[in-house]
Short mmCIF file of C-alpha atoms and ligand atoms in Angstrom, two decimals:
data_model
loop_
_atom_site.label_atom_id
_atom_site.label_comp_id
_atom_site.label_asym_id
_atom_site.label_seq_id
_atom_site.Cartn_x
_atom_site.Cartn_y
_atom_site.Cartn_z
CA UNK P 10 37.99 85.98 45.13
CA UNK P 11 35.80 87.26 42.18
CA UNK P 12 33.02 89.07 42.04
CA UNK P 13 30.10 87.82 40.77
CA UNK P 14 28.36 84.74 39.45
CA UNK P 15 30.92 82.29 37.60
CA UNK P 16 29.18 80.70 34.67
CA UNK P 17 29.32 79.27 30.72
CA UNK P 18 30.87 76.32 29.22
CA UNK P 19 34.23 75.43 28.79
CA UNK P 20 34.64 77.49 25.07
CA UNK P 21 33.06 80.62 27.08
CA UNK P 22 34.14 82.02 30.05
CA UNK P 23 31.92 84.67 31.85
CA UNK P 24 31.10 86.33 35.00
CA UNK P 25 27.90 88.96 35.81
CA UNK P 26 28.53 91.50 38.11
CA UNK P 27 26.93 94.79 38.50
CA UNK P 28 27.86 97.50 35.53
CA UNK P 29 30.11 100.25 36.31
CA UNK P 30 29.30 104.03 35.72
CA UNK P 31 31.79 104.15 32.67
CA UNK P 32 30.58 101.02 31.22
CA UNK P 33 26.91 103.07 30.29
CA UNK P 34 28.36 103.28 26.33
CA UNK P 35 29.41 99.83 26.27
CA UNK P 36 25.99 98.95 27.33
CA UNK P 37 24.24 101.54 24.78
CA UNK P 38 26.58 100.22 22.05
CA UNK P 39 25.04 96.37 22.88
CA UNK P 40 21.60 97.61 23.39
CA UNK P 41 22.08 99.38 19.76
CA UNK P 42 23.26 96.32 17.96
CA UNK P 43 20.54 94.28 19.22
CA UNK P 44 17.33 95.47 19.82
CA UNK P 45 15.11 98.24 18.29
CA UNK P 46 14.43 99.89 21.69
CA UNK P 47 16.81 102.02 22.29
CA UNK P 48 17.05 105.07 25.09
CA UNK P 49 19.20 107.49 25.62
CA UNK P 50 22.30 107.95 27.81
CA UNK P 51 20.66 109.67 30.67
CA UNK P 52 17.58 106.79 30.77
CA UNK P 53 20.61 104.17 31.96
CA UNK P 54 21.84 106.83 34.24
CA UNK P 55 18.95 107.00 36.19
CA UNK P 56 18.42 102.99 36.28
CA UNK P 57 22.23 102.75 37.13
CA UNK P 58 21.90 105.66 39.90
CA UNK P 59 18.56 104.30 41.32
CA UNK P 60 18.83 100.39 40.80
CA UNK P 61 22.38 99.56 40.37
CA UNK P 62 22.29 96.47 41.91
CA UNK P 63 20.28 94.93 39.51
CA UNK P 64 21.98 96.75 36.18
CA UNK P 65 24.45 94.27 35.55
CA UNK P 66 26.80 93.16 32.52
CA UNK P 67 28.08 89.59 31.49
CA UNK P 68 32.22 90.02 31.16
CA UNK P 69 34.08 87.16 29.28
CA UNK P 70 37.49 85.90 30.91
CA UNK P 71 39.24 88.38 28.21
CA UNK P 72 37.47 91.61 29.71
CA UNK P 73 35.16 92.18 26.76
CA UNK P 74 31.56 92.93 28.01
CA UNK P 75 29.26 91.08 25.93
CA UNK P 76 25.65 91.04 27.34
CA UNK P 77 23.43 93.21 29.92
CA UNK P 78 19.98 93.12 31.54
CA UNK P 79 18.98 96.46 33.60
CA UNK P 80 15.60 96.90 35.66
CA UNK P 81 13.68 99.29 37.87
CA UNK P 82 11.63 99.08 40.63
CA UNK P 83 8.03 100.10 40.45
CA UNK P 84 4.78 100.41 42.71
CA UNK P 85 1.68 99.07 41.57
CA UNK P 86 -1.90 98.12 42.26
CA UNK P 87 -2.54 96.24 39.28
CA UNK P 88 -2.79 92.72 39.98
CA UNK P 89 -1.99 91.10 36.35
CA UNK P 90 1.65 92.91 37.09
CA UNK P 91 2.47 91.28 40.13
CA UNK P 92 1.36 87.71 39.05
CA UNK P 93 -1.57 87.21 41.07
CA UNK P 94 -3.84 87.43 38.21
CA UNK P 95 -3.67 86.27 34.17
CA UNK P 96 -5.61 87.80 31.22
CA UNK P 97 -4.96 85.03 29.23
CA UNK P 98 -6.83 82.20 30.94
CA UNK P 99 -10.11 82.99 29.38
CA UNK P 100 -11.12 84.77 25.92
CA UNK P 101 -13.33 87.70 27.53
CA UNK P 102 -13.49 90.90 25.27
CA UNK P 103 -11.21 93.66 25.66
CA UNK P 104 -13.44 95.68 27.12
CA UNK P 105 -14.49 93.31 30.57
CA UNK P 106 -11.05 92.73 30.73
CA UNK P 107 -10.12 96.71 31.23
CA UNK P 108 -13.35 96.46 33.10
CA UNK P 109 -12.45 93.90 35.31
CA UNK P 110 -8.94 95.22 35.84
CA UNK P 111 -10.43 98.23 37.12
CA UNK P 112 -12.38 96.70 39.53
CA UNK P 113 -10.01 94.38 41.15
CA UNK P 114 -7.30 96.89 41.76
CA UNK P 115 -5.25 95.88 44.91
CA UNK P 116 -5.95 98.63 47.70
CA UNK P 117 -2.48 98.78 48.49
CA UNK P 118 0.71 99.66 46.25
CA UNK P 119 2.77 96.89 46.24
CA UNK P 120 6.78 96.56 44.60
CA UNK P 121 7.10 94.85 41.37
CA UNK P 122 10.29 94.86 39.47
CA UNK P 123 10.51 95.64 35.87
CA UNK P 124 12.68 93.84 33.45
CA UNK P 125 13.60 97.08 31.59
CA UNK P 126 16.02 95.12 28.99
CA UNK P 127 18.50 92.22 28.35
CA UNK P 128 20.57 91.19 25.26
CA UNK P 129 23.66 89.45 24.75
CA UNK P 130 25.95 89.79 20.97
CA UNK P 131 24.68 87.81 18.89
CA UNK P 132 28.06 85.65 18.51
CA UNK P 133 27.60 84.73 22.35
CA UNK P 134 24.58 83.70 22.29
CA UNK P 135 22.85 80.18 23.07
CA UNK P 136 25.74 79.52 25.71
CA UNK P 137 24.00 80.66 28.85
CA UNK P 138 24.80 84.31 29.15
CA UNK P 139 21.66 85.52 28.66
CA UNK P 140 20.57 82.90 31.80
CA UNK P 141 23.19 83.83 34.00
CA UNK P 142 21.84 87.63 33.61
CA UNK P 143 18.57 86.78 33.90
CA UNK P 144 18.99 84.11 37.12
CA UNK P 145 21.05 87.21 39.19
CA UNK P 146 18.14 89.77 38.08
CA UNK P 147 15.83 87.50 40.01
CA UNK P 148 18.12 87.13 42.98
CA UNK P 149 18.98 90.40 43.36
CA UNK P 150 15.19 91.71 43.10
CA UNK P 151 14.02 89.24 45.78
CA UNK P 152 17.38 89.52 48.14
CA UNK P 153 17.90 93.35 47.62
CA UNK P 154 14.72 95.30 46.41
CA UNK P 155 12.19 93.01 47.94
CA UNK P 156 9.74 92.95 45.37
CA UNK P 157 6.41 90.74 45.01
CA UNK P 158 7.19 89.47 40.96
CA UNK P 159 9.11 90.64 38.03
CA UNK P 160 7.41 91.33 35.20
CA UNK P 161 8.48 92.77 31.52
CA UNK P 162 7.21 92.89 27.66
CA UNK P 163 8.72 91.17 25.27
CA UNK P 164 7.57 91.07 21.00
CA UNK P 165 5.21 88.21 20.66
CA UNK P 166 7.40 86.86 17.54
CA UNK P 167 10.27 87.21 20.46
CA UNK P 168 10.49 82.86 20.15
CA UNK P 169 13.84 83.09 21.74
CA UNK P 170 13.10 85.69 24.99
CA UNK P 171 10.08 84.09 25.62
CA UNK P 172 11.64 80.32 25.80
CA UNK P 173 14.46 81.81 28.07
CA UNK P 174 11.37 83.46 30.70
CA UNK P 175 9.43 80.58 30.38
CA UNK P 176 12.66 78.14 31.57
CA UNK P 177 13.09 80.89 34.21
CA UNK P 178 9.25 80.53 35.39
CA UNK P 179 7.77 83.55 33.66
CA UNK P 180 4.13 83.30 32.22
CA UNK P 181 2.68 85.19 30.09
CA UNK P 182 -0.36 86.96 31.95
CA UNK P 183 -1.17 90.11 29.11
CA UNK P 184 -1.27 91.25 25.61
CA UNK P 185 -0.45 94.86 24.86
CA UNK P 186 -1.93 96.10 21.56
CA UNK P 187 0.41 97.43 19.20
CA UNK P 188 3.29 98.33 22.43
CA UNK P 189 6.12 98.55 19.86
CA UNK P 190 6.59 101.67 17.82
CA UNK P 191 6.30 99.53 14.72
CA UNK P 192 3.03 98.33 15.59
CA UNK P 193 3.83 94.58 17.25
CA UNK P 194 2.39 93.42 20.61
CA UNK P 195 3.84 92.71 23.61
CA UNK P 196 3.44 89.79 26.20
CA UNK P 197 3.84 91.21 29.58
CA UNK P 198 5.22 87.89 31.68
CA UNK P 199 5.27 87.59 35.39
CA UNK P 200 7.45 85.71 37.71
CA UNK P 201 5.99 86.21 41.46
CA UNK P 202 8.50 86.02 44.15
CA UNK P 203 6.24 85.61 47.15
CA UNK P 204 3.34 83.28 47.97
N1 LIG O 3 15.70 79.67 19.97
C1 LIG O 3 15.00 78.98 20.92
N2 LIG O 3 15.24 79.08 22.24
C2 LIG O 3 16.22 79.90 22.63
C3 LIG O 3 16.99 80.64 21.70
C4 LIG O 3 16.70 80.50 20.33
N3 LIG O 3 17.38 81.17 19.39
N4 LIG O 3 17.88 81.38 22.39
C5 LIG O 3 17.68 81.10 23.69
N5 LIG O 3 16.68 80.22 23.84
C6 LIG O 3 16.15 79.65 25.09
C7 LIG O 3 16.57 78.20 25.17
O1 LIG O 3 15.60 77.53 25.94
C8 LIG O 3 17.88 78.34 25.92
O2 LIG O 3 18.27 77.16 26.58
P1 LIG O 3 19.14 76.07 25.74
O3 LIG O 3 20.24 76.80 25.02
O4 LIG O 3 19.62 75.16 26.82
O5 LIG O 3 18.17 75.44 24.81
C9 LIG O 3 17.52 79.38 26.94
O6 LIG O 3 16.71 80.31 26.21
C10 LIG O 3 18.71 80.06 27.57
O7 LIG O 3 19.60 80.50 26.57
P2 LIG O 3 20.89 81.35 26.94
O8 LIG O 3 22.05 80.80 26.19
O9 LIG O 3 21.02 81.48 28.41
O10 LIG O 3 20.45 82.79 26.37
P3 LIG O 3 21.31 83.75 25.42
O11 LIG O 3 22.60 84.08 26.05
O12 LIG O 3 21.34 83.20 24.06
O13 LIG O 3 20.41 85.08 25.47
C11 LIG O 3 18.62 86.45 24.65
C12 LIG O 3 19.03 85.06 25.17
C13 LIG O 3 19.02 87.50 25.69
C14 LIG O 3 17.11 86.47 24.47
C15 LIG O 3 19.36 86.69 23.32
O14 LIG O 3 18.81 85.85 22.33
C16 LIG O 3 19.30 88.12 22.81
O15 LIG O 3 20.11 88.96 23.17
N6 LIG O 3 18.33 88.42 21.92
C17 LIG O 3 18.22 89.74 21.31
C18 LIG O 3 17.77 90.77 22.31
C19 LIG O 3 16.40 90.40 22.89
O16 LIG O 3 15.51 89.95 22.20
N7 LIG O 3 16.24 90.65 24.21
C20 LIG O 3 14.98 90.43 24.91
C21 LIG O 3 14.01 91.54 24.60
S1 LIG O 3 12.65 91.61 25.77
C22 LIG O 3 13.33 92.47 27.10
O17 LIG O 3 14.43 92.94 27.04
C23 LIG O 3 12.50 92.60 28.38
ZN1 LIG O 4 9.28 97.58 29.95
#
């Protein structure tokens, strides 16, 4: 039997399974072609080493690797991270926001995973790769690391990301100033996992 989750239409043939040790460049090389944030080798080292469960790649029938989505696991206090509260709901200045973050800080650390990155080449794309990554990040957080909610940024111009996290029940609970190193903000979105 196969490893992994069996998915994609009948032009693509795929399965995601967790990313192999040697398979760091391949990833890098992806990660390089399609997205400005890049790290370097020993960043996906220590998510490999640490989370490897949930640092998987999408392989196509013919062995090519063509998509990835790693993550880490975090503790936090902060509510907005682990879904239980938005920002966005109301148009309070920045200022009682930070204010009011402050003040409703959970007493207890709690685990929230952290979408660190996904992307899939551009000539797969639109053919349910990028889902099939995403849906196994989920289940592997909740079945294997236990968190409370995912979270991650994304660009706000990001149309396409943000579509695919919204279909997978990610909302969009923060704005980051200027988070990219070009000046653009980030969403941070939120799936909880628990009630
Ligand atoms: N326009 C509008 N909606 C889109 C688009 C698009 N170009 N691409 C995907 N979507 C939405 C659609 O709702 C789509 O469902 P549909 O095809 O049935 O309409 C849904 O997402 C799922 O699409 P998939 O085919 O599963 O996703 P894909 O394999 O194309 O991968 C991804 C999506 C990963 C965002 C891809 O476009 C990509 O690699 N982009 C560049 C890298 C990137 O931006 N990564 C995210 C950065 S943020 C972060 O990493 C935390
Ligand atoms: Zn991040």
């Amino acid at each position: 039997m196969k490893a992994g989750v069996e998915g994609g239409s009948k032009e693509l043939r795929f399965t995601v399974r967790k990313a192999r040790p040697e398979e760091i460049y391949i990833v890098m090389d992806i990660n390089q072609r399609t997205l400005p944030e890049n790290y370097w080798y020993g960043f996906y080292k220590f998510l490999l080493d640490n989370w490897g469960e949930a640092f998987l790649v999408a392989e196509t029938s013919e062995g090519d690797i063509i998509g990835y989505a790693m993550s880490r696991v975090e503790r936090t206090r902060d509510p907005v991270l682990l879904g239980l509260k938005s920002e966005l709901e109301n148009d309070k200045s920045v200022l009682s926001k930070v204010i009011d973050a402050i003040r409703s800080q959970l007493a207890e650390e709690r685990p929230v995973g952290h979408l660190v990155s996904i992307a899939v080449l551009p000539e797969y794309r639109r053919k349910g790769v990028g889902s099939a990554l995403l849906a196994k990040t989920i289940e592997v957080m909740d079945r294997v690391y236990n968190v409370d909610a995912i979270y991650l940024e994304v660009r706000v111009s990001n149309a396409p990301a943000i579509r695919l996290y919204e279909k997978f029940g990610f909302k969009k609970v923060r704005v980051w100033r200027g988070y990219y190193r070009d000046g653009e903000d980030a969403y941070i979105m939120v799936k909880r996992l628990v009630d």
